[in-house]
GROMACS .gro file of C-alpha atoms in nm:
model
  291
    1MET     CA    1   1.654   2.815  -1.412
    2ASP     CA    2   1.474   2.511  -1.550
    3PHE     CA    3   1.630   2.369  -1.868
    4GLY     CA    4   1.377   2.088  -1.886
    5ARG     CA    5   1.440   1.716  -1.889
    6LEU     CA    6   1.532   1.676  -2.257
    7ILE     CA    7   1.815   1.889  -2.393
    8VAL     CA    8   1.955   1.838  -2.742
    9ALA     CA    9   2.317   1.898  -2.834
   10MET     CA   10   2.250   2.041  -3.180
   11VAL     CA   11   2.451   1.963  -3.493
   12THR     CA   12   2.568   2.260  -3.699
   13PRO     CA   13   2.414   2.253  -4.048
   14PHE     CA   14   2.659   2.311  -4.333
   15ASP     CA   15   2.614   2.386  -4.701
   16GLU     CA   16   2.799   2.213  -4.985
   17ASN     CA   17   3.107   2.427  -4.908
   18LEU     CA   18   3.094   2.331  -4.540
   19GLN     CA   19   2.997   2.683  -4.439
   20ILE     CA   20   2.712   2.735  -4.192
   21ASN     CA   21   2.377   2.702  -4.367
   22TRP     CA   22   2.166   2.960  -4.186
   23ASP     CA   23   1.835   2.868  -4.348
   24GLN     CA   24   1.879   2.506  -4.247
   25THR     CA   25   1.991   2.609  -3.900
   26GLY     CA   26   1.658   2.781  -3.852
   27ALA     CA   27   1.468   2.485  -3.995
   28LEU     CA   28   1.659   2.250  -3.764
   29ILE     CA   29   1.582   2.459  -3.455
   30ASP     CA   30   1.211   2.454  -3.545
   31TYR     CA   31   1.221   2.077  -3.598
   32LEU     CA   32   1.405   2.008  -3.271
   33ILE     CA   33   1.156   2.213  -3.070
   34GLU     CA   34   0.827   2.150  -3.247
   35GLU     CA   35   0.864   1.793  -3.376
   36GLN     CA   36   1.111   1.634  -3.136
   37GLY     CA   37   1.007   1.805  -2.813
   38ASN     CA   38   1.345   1.929  -2.695
   39GLU     CA   39   1.322   2.182  -2.415
   40SER     CA   40   1.671   2.335  -2.445
   41ILE     CA   41   1.933   2.342  -2.720
   42VAL     CA   42   2.311   2.329  -2.677
   43VAL     CA   43   2.472   2.531  -2.956
   44SER     CA   44   2.833   2.463  -3.055
   45GLY     CA   45   2.895   2.168  -2.829
   46THR     CA   46   3.097   1.869  -2.945
   47THR     CA   47   2.800   1.754  -3.156
   48GLY     CA   48   2.800   2.100  -3.315
   49GLU     CA   49   3.164   2.043  -3.419
   50SER     CA   50   3.297   2.304  -3.179
   51PRO     CA   51   3.662   2.210  -3.244
   52THR     CA   52   3.631   2.325  -3.606
   53ILE     CA   53   3.385   2.614  -3.560
   54THR     CA   54   3.561   2.949  -3.537
   55GLU     CA   55   3.495   3.193  -3.255
   56GLU     CA   56   3.318   3.428  -3.496
   57GLU     CA   57   3.096   3.145  -3.615
   58LYS     CA   58   3.016   3.042  -3.258
   59LEU     CA   59   2.902   3.390  -3.165
   60GLN     CA   60   2.696   3.414  -3.483
   61LEU     CA   61   2.536   3.078  -3.400
   62PHE     CA   62   2.453   3.185  -3.044
   63GLU     CA   63   2.293   3.507  -3.166
   64TYR     CA   64   2.102   3.338  -3.447
   65ALA     CA   65   1.971   3.058  -3.223
   66LEU     CA   66   1.850   3.308  -2.965
   67LYS     CA   67   1.662   3.513  -3.221
   68HIS     CA   68   1.516   3.217  -3.404
   69ALA     CA   69   1.410   3.021  -3.095
   70ASN     CA   70   1.251   3.343  -2.966
   71GLY     CA   71   1.189   3.209  -2.618
   72ARG     CA   72   1.049   2.872  -2.727
   73CYS     CA   73   1.338   2.694  -2.557
   74LYS     CA   74   1.652   2.776  -2.362
   75ILE     CA   75   1.975   2.834  -2.557
   76ILE     CA   76   2.287   2.693  -2.394
   77ALA     CA   77   2.618   2.808  -2.544
   78GLY     CA   78   2.916   2.575  -2.560
   79THR     CA   79   3.197   2.803  -2.449
   80GLY     CA   80   3.435   2.568  -2.268
   81SER     CA   81   3.783   2.480  -2.389
   82ASN     CA   82   4.122   2.379  -2.251
   83ASP     CA   83   4.228   2.744  -2.222
   84THR     CA   84   4.074   2.908  -1.917
   85ALA     CA   85   4.139   3.264  -2.035
   86HIS     CA   86   3.980   3.200  -2.374
   87SER     CA   87   3.685   3.020  -2.214
   88ILE     CA   88   3.627   3.327  -1.997
   89HIS     CA   89   3.647   3.556  -2.301
   90LEU     CA   90   3.399   3.348  -2.504
   91SER     CA   91   3.167   3.298  -2.206
   92GLN     CA   92   3.148   3.670  -2.141
   93ALA     CA   93   3.079   3.738  -2.509
   94ALA     CA   94   2.801   3.475  -2.508
   95GLU     CA   95   2.651   3.627  -2.194
   96LYS     CA   96   2.639   3.968  -2.362
   97LEU     CA   97   2.442   3.814  -2.650
   98GLY     CA   98   2.183   3.693  -2.400
   99VAL     CA   99   2.227   3.314  -2.393
  100ASP     CA  100   2.047   3.136  -2.110
  101ALA     CA  101   2.340   2.928  -1.987
  102LEU     CA  102   2.688   2.801  -2.069
  103LEU     CA  103   2.811   2.444  -2.123
  104LEU     CA  104   3.169   2.408  -2.003
  105VAL     CA  105   3.355   2.097  -2.113
  106ALA     CA  106   3.646   1.965  -1.906
  107PRO     CA  107   3.982   2.085  -2.040
  108TYR     CA  108   4.109   1.836  -2.296
  109TYR     CA  109   4.464   1.734  -2.389
  110ASN     CA  110   4.641   1.927  -2.111
  111ARG     CA  111   4.469   1.700  -1.854
  112PRO     CA  112   4.472   1.919  -1.541
  113SER     CA  113   4.464   1.787  -1.185
  114GLN     CA  114   4.139   1.787  -0.987
  115GLU     CA  115   4.244   2.114  -0.823
  116GLY     CA  116   4.322   2.254  -1.167
  117LEU     CA  117   3.976   2.150  -1.286
  118TYR     CA  118   3.815   2.315  -0.987
  119GLN     CA  119   4.004   2.642  -1.037
  120HIS     CA  120   3.931   2.639  -1.413
  121PHE     CA  121   3.554   2.607  -1.372
  122LYS     CA  122   3.548   2.842  -1.073
  123ALA     CA  123   3.728   3.113  -1.272
  124ILE     CA  124   3.484   3.087  -1.563
  125ALA     CA  125   3.176   3.081  -1.341
  126GLU     CA  126   3.293   3.384  -1.144
  127SER     CA  127   3.351   3.579  -1.468
  128VAL     CA  128   2.981   3.564  -1.564
  129SER     CA  129   2.646   3.589  -1.389
  130ILE     CA  130   2.447   3.334  -1.594
  131PRO     CA  131   2.413   2.963  -1.509
  132CYS     CA  132   2.698   2.727  -1.595
  133ILE     CA  133   2.669   2.356  -1.670
  134LEU     CA  134   2.972   2.130  -1.634
  135TYR     CA  135   3.044   1.871  -1.904
  136ASN     CA  136   3.234   1.558  -1.802
  137VAL     CA  137   3.326   1.328  -2.092
  138GLU     CA  138   3.651   1.149  -2.016
  139GLY     CA  139   3.644   0.952  -2.342
  140ARG     CA  140   3.695   1.276  -2.535
  141THR     CA  141   3.894   1.488  -2.292
  142GLY     CA  142   4.126   1.235  -2.125
  143VAL     CA  143   4.032   1.363  -1.779
  144ASN     CA  144   3.749   1.276  -1.541
  145ILE     CA  145   3.591   1.543  -1.322
  146SER     CA  146   3.567   1.336  -1.006
  147ALA     CA  147   3.252   1.316  -0.797
  148GLU     CA  148   3.430   1.504  -0.520
  149THR     CA  149   3.530   1.788  -0.755
  150THR     CA  150   3.180   1.809  -0.904
  151ILE     CA  151   3.026   1.821  -0.555
  152ARG     CA  152   3.269   2.096  -0.458
  153LEU     CA  153   3.187   2.293  -0.773
  154SER     CA  154   2.814   2.254  -0.705
  155GLN     CA  155   2.859   2.489  -0.409
  156ILE     CA  156   2.938   2.777  -0.648
  157SER     CA  157   2.608   2.960  -0.690
  158ASN     CA  158   2.590   2.975  -1.070
  159ILE     CA  159   2.729   2.626  -1.138
  160VAL     CA  160   2.387   2.466  -1.150
  161ALA     CA  161   2.420   2.133  -1.331
  162THR     CA  162   2.643   1.877  -1.494
  163LYS     CA  163   2.621   1.683  -1.816
  164ASP     CA  164   2.809   1.373  -1.710
  165CYS     CA  165   2.912   1.061  -1.901
  166ALA     CA  166   3.058   0.883  -1.596
  167ASN     CA  167   2.932   0.551  -1.463
  168LEU     CA  168   2.631   0.514  -1.235
  169ASP     CA  169   2.851   0.478  -0.927
  170GLN     CA  170   3.004   0.822  -0.980
  171LEU     CA  171   2.671   0.979  -1.074
  172THR     CA  172   2.509   0.834  -0.762
  173GLN     CA  173   2.777   1.002  -0.551
  174ILE     CA  174   2.710   1.334  -0.722
  175VAL     CA  175   2.332   1.310  -0.690
  176SER     CA  176   2.358   1.233  -0.318
  177GLY     CA  177   2.636   1.477  -0.233
  178ALA     CA  178   2.587   1.786  -0.449
  179ALA     CA  179   2.414   2.109  -0.349
  180PRO     CA  180   2.035   2.061  -0.317
  181GLU     CA  181   1.936   2.243  -0.638
  182PHE     CA  182   2.222   2.102  -0.849
  183LEU     CA  183   2.096   1.899  -1.148
  184VAL     CA  184   2.258   1.588  -1.294
  185TYR     CA  185   2.201   1.519  -1.663
  186SER     CA  186   2.318   1.203  -1.833
  187GLY     CA  187   2.557   1.273  -2.117
  188ASP     CA  188   2.506   0.923  -2.255
  189ASP     CA  189   2.182   0.863  -2.446
  190SER     CA  190   2.156   0.496  -2.356
  191MET     CA  191   2.186   0.581  -1.985
  192ALA     CA  192   1.899   0.832  -1.976
  193LEU     CA  193   1.652   0.603  -1.799
  194PRO     CA  194   1.904   0.450  -1.554
  195VAL     CA  195   2.024   0.799  -1.458
  196LEU     CA  196   1.667   0.909  -1.388
  197SER     CA  197   1.631   0.608  -1.160
  198ILE     CA  198   1.915   0.723  -0.933
  199GLY     CA  199   1.783   1.078  -0.906
  200GLY     CA  200   1.922   1.237  -1.220
  201HIS     CA  201   1.719   1.515  -1.380
  202GLY     CA  202   1.734   1.435  -1.750
  203ILE     CA  203   1.950   1.389  -2.058
  204VAL     CA  204   2.164   1.608  -2.283
  205SER     CA  205   2.110   1.408  -2.597
  206VAL     CA  206   2.233   1.350  -2.949
  207ALA     CA  207   1.970   1.090  -3.039
  208SER     CA  208   1.690   1.335  -2.958
  209HIS     CA  209   1.755   1.476  -3.305
  210VAL     CA  210   1.578   1.167  -3.437
  211VAL     CA  211   1.392   0.997  -3.147
  212GLY     CA  212   1.325   1.300  -2.927
  213LYS     CA  213   0.950   1.240  -2.908
  214GLU     CA  214   1.007   0.886  -2.788
  215MET     CA  215   1.270   0.993  -2.537
  216LYS     CA  216   1.041   1.262  -2.396
  217ASN     CA  217   0.758   1.010  -2.368
  218MET     CA  218   0.991   0.769  -2.186
  219ILE     CA  219   1.096   1.040  -1.941
  220ASN     CA  220   0.736   1.146  -1.880
  221CYS     CA  221   0.624   0.788  -1.822
  222TYR     CA  222   0.900   0.738  -1.567
  223LEU     CA  223   0.816   1.062  -1.385
  224GLN     CA  224   0.448   0.965  -1.372
  225GLY     CA  225   0.531   0.630  -1.213
  226GLU     CA  226   0.468   0.429  -1.529
  227THR     CA  227   0.804   0.258  -1.499
  228ARG     CA  228   0.718  -0.051  -1.702
  229GLU     CA  229   0.605   0.161  -1.994
  230ALA     CA  230   0.920   0.372  -1.963
  231ALA     CA  231   1.128   0.054  -1.973
  232LYS     CA  232   0.942  -0.065  -2.284
  233ILE     CA  233   1.012   0.261  -2.464
  234HIS     CA  234   1.376   0.246  -2.354
  235ALA     CA  235   1.409  -0.104  -2.496
  236ARG     CA  236   1.238  -0.005  -2.822
  237ILE     CA  237   1.465   0.293  -2.893
  238HIS     CA  238   1.778   0.144  -2.736
  239PRO     CA  239   1.926   0.033  -3.073
  240VAL     CA  240   1.911   0.394  -3.194
  241LEU     CA  241   2.051   0.531  -2.867
  242LEU     CA  242   2.350   0.298  -2.902
  243GLY     CA  243   2.369   0.302  -3.279
  244MET     CA  244   2.443   0.672  -3.310
  245PHE     CA  245   2.774   0.597  -3.136
  246ASN     CA  246   2.840   0.236  -3.234
  247CYS     CA  247   2.849   0.235  -3.611
  248PRO     CA  248   3.101   0.000  -3.770
  249HIS     CA  249   3.452   0.139  -3.713
  250ARG     CA  250   3.323   0.360  -3.426
  251VAL     CA  251   3.239   0.658  -3.644
  252PRO     CA  252   3.276   0.975  -3.436
  253ASN     CA  253   2.974   1.189  -3.351
  254PRO     CA  254   2.819   1.384  -3.526
  255ALA     CA  255   2.872   1.206  -3.860
  256PRO     CA  256   2.612   0.933  -3.787
  257VAL     CA  257   2.339   1.168  -3.663
  258LYS     CA  258   2.401   1.408  -3.953
  259TYR     CA  259   2.356   1.115  -4.190
  260ALA     CA  260   2.034   1.012  -4.013
  261LEU     CA  261   1.898   1.368  -4.031
  262ASN     CA  262   1.983   1.403  -4.399
  263ARG     CA  263   1.805   1.072  -4.471
  264LYS     CA  264   1.497   1.208  -4.288
  265GLY     CA  265   1.497   1.514  -4.513
  266ILE     CA  266   1.646   1.751  -4.254
  267GLN     CA  267   1.937   1.879  -4.460
  268VAL     CA  268   2.234   1.946  -4.232
  269GLY     CA  269   2.516   1.871  -4.477
  270GLY     CA  270   2.844   1.702  -4.406
  271VAL     CA  271   3.119   1.733  -4.146
  272ARG     CA  272   3.439   1.933  -4.142
  273LEU     CA  273   3.778   1.764  -4.148
  274PRO     CA  274   3.929   1.587  -3.964
  275LEU     CA  275   3.586   1.422  -3.939
  276ILE     CA  276   3.460   1.249  -4.253
  277PRO     CA  277   3.112   1.141  -4.366
  278VAL     CA  278   2.991   0.788  -4.300
  279THR     CA  279   3.075   0.522  -4.557
  280GLU     CA  280   2.815   0.322  -4.751
  281GLU     CA  281   2.853   0.033  -4.505
  282GLU     CA  282   2.807   0.267  -4.210
  283GLY     CA  283   2.508   0.429  -4.379
  284ARG     CA  284   2.342   0.091  -4.425
  285PHE     CA  285   2.394   0.022  -4.053
  286ILE     CA  286   2.224   0.353  -3.962
  287ASP     CA  287   1.940   0.294  -4.208
  288ALA     CA  288   1.872  -0.043  -4.045
  289LEU     CA  289   1.822   0.126  -3.706
  290PHE     CA  290   1.507   0.293  -3.837
  291ASN     CA  291   1.361  -0.004  -4.027
   0.00000   0.00000   0.00000
């Protein structure tokens, strides 16, 4: 299955009571596809505030996104957790709803061994028949899925890709050693172009909420051999790619991108505790990225 080169990890729009705003969810999906050029959407990933979205809400989001997108893009459901049994349960429920693929984050907090990671992902993948995408983000989970473990997992037929935030050395090992059809996506916006250069397939992005058109143009230029133009676009949008994650005081995602969307008139509301909205100082920093 082709998920495209540009995948957005979608925020979850909330109303003033921090409940899911369904009208704005639909408007956001339209905007991400039609205006920003995203080819697939991750629903209820970290950017969608998965830690504070209930299971019922996640399933409602998966179903709503499928119906609203109506085949215009692929819908990838974030169903991973640090509990293998619950991840299997949620993955099977998402599959029944008809999602196109699953995004499975590395187990956080309990920090399993590499063999534990392998058995965790293997068990989830074998419980469903749809494609599974690994998600390696050591900065959030406290554990790195090693290149060797990722390569081993790539041999499982329906583990088809990884969203990986590791360094270029590790990603190079994966690209060169994984199963032939296995796709490597950068999980770090600012590394999208470098990852393409080592044989990566694309990016699972946060910044493509606000600079998706530019990111898609950069990717297309690179693929067409216009590497200098791709580098120019990369340099031009680089402050935004970094800035969404490097606000003063290291404001956690998705507070900065939600602020940026709200300022653009895409009303996605605030964030649920323990996250808090950006401060005035942080808002000024984000505003300056677009001036």
